[in-house]
XYZ file of C-alpha atoms in Angstrom:
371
model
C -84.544 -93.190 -49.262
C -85.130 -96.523 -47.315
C -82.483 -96.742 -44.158
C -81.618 -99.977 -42.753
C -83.925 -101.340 -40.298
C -87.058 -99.945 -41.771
C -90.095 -102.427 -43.036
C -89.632 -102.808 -46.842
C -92.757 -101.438 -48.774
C -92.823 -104.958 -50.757
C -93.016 -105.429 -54.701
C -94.922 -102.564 -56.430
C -95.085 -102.597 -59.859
C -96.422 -99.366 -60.897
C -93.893 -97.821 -59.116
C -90.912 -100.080 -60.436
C -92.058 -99.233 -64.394
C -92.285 -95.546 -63.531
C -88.805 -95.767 -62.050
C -87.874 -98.002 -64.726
C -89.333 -95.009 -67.306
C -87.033 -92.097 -65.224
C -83.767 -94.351 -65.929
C -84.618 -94.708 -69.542
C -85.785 -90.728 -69.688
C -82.340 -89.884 -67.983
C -79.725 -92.102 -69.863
C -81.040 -91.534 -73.300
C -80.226 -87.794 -71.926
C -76.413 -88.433 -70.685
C -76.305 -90.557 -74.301
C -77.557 -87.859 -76.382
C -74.914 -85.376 -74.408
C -72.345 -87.589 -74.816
C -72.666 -88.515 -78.371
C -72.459 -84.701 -79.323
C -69.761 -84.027 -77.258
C -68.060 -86.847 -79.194
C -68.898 -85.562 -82.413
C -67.933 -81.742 -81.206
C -64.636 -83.380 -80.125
C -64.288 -84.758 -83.680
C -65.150 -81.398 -85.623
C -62.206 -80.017 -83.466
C -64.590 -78.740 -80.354
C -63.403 -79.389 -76.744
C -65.019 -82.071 -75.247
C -67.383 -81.816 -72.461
C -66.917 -83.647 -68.914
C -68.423 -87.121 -70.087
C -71.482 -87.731 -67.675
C -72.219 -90.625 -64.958
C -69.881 -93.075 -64.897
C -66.702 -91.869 -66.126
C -64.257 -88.964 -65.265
C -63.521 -86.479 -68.303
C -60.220 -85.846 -69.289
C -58.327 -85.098 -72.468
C -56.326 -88.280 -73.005
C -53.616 -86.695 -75.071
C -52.149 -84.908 -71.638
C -50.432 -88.309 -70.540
C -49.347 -91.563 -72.600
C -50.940 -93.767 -69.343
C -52.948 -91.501 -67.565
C -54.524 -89.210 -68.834
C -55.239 -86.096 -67.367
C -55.334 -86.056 -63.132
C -58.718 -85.878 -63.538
C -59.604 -89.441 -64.192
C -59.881 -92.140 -67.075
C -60.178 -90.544 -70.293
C -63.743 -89.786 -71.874
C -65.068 -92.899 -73.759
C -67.223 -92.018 -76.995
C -70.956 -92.468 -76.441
C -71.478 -95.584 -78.156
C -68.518 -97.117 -76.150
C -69.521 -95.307 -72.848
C -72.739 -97.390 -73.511
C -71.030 -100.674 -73.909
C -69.023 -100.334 -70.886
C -71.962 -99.061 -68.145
C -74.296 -101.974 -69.555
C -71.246 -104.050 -68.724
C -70.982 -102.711 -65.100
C -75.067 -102.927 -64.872
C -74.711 -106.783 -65.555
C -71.782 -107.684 -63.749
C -69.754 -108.760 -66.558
C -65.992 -108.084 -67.134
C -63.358 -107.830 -69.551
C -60.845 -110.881 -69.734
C -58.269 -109.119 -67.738
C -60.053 -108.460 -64.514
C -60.980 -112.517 -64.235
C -59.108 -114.804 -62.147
C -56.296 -116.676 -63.824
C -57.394 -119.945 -62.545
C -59.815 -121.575 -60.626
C -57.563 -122.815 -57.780
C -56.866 -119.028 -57.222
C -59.852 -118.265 -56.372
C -60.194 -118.935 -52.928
C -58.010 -116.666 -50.825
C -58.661 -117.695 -47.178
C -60.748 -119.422 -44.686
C -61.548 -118.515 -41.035
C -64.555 -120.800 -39.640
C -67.778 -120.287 -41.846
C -66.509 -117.097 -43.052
C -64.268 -117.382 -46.624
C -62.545 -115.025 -48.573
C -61.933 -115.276 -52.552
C -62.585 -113.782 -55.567
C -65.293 -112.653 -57.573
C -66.052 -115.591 -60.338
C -69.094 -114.930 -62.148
C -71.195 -111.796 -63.355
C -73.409 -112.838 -60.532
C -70.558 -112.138 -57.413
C -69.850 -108.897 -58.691
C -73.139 -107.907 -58.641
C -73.779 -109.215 -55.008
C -70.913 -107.009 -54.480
C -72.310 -104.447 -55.975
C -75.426 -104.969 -54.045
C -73.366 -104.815 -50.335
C -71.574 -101.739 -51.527
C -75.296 -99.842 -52.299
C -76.707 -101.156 -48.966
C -73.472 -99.945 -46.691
C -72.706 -96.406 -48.863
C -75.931 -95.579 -50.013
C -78.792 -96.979 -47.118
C -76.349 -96.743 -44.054
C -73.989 -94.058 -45.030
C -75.014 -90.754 -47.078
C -74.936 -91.199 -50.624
C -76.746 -89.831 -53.111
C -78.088 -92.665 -55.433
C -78.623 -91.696 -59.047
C -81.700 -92.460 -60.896
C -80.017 -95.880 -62.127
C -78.603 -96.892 -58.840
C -81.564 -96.004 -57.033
C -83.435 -98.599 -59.159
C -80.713 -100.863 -59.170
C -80.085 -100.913 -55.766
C -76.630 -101.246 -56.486
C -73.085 -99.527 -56.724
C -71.830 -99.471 -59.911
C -69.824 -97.544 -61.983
C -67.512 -97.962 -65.575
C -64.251 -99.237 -63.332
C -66.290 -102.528 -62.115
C -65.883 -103.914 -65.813
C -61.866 -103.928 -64.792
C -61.532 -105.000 -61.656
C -61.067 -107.997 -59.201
C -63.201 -108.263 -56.522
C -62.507 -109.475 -53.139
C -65.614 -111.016 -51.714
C -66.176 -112.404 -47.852
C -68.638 -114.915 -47.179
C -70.260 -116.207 -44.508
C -71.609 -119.870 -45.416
C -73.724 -119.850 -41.813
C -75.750 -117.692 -43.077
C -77.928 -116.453 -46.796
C -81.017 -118.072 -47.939
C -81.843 -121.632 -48.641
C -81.948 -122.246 -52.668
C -82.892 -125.661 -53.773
C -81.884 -127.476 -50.571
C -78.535 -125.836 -50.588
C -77.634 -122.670 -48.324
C -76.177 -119.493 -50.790
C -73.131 -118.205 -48.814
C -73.649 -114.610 -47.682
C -71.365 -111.699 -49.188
C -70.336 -109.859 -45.452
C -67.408 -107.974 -47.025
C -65.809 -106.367 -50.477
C -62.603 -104.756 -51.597
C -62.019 -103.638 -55.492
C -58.877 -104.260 -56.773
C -57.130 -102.625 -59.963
C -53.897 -104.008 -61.556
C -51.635 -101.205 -62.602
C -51.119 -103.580 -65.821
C -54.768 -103.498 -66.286
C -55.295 -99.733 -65.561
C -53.011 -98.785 -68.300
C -54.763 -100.844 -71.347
C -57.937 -99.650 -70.074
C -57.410 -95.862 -69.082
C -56.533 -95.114 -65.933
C -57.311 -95.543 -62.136
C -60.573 -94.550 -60.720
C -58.062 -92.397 -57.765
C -56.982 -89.784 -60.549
C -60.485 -88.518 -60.512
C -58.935 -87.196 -57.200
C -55.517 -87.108 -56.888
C -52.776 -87.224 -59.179
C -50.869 -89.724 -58.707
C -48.938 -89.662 -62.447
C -45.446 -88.735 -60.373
C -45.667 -91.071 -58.102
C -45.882 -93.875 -60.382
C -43.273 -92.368 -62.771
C -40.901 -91.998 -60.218
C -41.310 -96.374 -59.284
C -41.152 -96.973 -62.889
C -39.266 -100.471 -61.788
C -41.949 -101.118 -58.982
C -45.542 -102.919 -59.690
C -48.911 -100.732 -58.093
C -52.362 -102.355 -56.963
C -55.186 -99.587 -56.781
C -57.318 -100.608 -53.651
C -61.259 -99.222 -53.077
C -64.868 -99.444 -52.541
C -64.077 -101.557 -49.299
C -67.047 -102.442 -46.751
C -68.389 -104.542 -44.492
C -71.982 -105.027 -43.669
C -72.852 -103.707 -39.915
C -73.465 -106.697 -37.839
C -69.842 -108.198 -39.350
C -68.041 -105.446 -38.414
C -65.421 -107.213 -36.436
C -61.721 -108.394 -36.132
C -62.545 -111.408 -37.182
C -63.886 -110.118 -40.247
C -61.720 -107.436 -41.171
C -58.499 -109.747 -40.613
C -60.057 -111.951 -43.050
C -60.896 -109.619 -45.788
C -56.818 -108.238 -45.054
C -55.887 -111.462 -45.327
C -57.307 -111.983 -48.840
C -55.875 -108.809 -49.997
C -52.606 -109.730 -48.790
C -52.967 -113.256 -50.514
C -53.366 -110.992 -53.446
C -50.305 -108.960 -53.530
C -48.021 -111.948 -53.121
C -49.490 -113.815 -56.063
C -49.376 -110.860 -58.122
C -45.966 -109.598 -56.576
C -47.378 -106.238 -56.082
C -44.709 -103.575 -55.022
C -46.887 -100.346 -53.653
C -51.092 -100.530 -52.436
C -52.602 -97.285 -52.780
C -56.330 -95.366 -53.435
C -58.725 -93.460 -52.027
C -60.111 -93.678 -48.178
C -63.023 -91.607 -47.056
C -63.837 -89.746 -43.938
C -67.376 -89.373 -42.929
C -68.677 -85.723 -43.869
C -68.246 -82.779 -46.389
C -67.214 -80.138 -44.656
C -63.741 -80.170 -43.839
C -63.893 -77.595 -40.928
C -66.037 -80.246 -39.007
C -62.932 -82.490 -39.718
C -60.308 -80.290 -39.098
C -58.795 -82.439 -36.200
C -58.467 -86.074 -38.063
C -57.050 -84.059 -41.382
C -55.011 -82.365 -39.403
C -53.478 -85.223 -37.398
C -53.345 -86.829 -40.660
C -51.066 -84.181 -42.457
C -48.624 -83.488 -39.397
C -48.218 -87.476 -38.530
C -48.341 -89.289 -41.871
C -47.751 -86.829 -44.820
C -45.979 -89.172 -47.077
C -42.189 -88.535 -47.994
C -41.905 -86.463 -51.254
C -40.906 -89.397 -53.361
C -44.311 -90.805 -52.349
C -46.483 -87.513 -52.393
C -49.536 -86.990 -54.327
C -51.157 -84.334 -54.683
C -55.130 -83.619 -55.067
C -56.170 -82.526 -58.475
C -56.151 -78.967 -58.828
C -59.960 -77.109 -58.513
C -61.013 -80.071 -55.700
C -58.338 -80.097 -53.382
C -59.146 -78.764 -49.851
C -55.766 -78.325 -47.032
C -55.742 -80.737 -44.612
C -53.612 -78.201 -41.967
C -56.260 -76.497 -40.014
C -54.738 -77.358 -37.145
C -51.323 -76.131 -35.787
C -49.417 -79.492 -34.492
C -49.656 -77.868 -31.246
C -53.458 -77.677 -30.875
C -53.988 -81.198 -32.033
C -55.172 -83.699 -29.143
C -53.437 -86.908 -30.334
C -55.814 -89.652 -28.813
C -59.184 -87.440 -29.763
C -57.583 -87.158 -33.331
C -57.335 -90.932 -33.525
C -60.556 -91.891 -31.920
C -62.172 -89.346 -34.969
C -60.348 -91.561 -37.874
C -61.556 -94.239 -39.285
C -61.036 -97.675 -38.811
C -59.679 -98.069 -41.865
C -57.166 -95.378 -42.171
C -56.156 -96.423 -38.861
C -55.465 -99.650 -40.486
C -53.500 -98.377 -42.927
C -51.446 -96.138 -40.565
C -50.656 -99.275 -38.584
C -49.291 -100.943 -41.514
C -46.925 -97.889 -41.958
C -49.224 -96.291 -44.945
C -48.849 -92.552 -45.622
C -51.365 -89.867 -47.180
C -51.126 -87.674 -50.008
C -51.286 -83.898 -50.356
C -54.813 -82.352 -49.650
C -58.018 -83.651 -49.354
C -61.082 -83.826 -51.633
C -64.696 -83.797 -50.905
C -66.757 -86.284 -52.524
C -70.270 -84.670 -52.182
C -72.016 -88.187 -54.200
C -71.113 -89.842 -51.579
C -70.907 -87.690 -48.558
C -67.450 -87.790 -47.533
C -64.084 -86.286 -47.467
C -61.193 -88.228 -49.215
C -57.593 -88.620 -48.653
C -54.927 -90.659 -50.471
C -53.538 -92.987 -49.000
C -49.848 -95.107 -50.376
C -48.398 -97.976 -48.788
C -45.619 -99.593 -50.149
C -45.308 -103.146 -49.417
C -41.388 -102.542 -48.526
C -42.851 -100.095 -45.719
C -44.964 -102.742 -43.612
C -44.192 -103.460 -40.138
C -42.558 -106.897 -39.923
C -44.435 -107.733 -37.197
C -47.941 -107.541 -39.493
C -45.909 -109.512 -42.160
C -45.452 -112.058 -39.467
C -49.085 -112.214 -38.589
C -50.266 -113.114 -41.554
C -47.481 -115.152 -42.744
C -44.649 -114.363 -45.101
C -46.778 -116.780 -47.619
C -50.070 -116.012 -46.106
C -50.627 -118.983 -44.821
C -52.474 -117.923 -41.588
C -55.809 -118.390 -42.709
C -54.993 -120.056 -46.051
C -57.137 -123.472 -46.735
């Protein structure tokens, strides 16, 4: 696989169509599996773990939810519908911005933040997501990302999509410059979860409880956040916050929570971060969720004792230290995501937690960088 910073091979068509043929070979495979574990599942058969993009789970466990595993298995033919939705960009009515003068979330010199509009943004976010987790980072591209050279997956088709650009920079088209996407967050509505089966999260933890127990109180599922390399800045990353906290007072969001990744599969190697992690910011029990049974892994490897505090915080990153700053908390256990390479905790922040002092920074209407 092609890291950043080496030549690109160019345009070669031979081996684009014989890429192009894998793809086809592979998903008339996962279609062909699918559609008889569908009609199993009708003829009273359990069904099998649906392939690629979605998590299996029986959908009768939970009214919402679902199982903890995930979104609930989609029949083949619909399982079809919604990855060639993800593969174009395209999204159902409820993940598109209510207005147009919503769009824009933020300003801060030639950078902006605002929201996906088109099939087209998505995809460019799609495109910054494959080039930071999959040519930087270590994931392991299937045979339709790897010719995509994008991110993608079922829960694209139902989100919103934070985007950063920078207009100083991108390519020239037709006399005008095209803004470059710098930064990405994907957002999920608890609302919007619910009609459409779930948060992408429960293919980790299980946060059913959690959510139960704040019937009253409104959640926003936050993930697949990066930033490319050479933007990797506090300029940048107060920006993209910025736009995410633009969000959650328009939408009067109660409680932010989702999955955040540390670097690495084997949780040994990671014993000090997880273990600072579960001794200083184990969430309260009313907040506690835990990771699905059969993939959780204990974050206490480490006494409290034996855990050097600055070394343990120097090891997490930035992001988590974000959230920790902000007053987050994690769930119970880890999981190891061995697609893309890392380790996973849950992290839940409700907004009623968060340091005034942040609050202030950005403004109680975020109005610090608003336009």
């Amino acid at each position: 696989m092609k890291r950043m910073g080496q030549s690109d091979p160019g345009f070669n068509l031979p081996a684009l169509f014989g890429r192009g043929i894998d793809v086809a070979r592979d998903f008339a495979k996962d279609f062909a599996k699918d559609f008889a574990n569908a009609n199993g599942a009708a003829a009273g058969e359990r069904p099998k773990p649906a392939a690629p993009f979605l998590f299996g789970a029986d959908p009768a466990a939970h009214p919402l939810f679902g199982t903890p595993g995930g979104r609930a298995a989609l029949p083949a033919p619909q399982k079809l519908v919604t990855d060639l939705r993800a593969y174009s960009g395209l999204r159902h009515r409820d993940a598109m911005p209510s207005a147009p003068e919503s769009v824009v979330l933020g300003r801060l010199g030639a950078l902006e933040v605002r929201l996906a509009r088109t099939a087209r943004d998505v995809r460019r976010a799609q495109r910054l997501r494959y080039k930071v987790f999959y040519e930087e980072m270590s994931a392991v591209p299937d045979a339709t990302t790897r010719l995509a050279r994008r991110d993608m997956d079922s829960f694209d088709t139902i989100c919103e999509h934070i985007l950063v650009l920078d207009h100083d920079a991108g390519k020239i088209v037709l006399g005008r410059r095209k803004p470059k996407v710098v930064g990405t967050y994907r957002l999920l509505r608890q609302d919007v979860a619910v009609r459409h089966g779930g948060f992408y999260t429960q293919g980790e933890f299980d946060v059913r409880g959690v959510i139960d127990a704040h019937r009253d109180l409104k959640f926003l599922e936050l993930g697949r956040s990066c930033v490319l390399k050479p933007y990797r800045n506090k300029r940048t990353v107060e920006l993209l916050w910025h736009g995410v906290w633009t969000y959650i007072l328009r939408n009067r969001i109660d409680v932010m929570f989702g999955c955040a990744s540390l670097e690495g599969t084997d949780p040994s190697q990671l014993a000090l971060p997880l273990s600072f992690l579960h001794h200083n910011a184990l969430a309260p029990q009313e907040w506690r969720a835990r990771a699905v049974d059969g993939r959780r892994v204990a974050m206490d490897r480490l006494a409290k004792a034996e855990i050097n505090p600055k070394a343990a915080l120097q090891a997490l990153p930035p992001l988590i230290k974000g959230y920790l700053r902000l007053g987050g908390f994690v769930g119970d256990g880890a999981v190891v995501d061995h697609q893309f390479g890392t380790t996973d905790v849950l992290i839940i922040l409700p907004v009623s937690v968060i340091s005034p002092r942040y609050v202030e920074h950005f403004g109680p209407t975020a109005n610090r960088h608003a336009i």
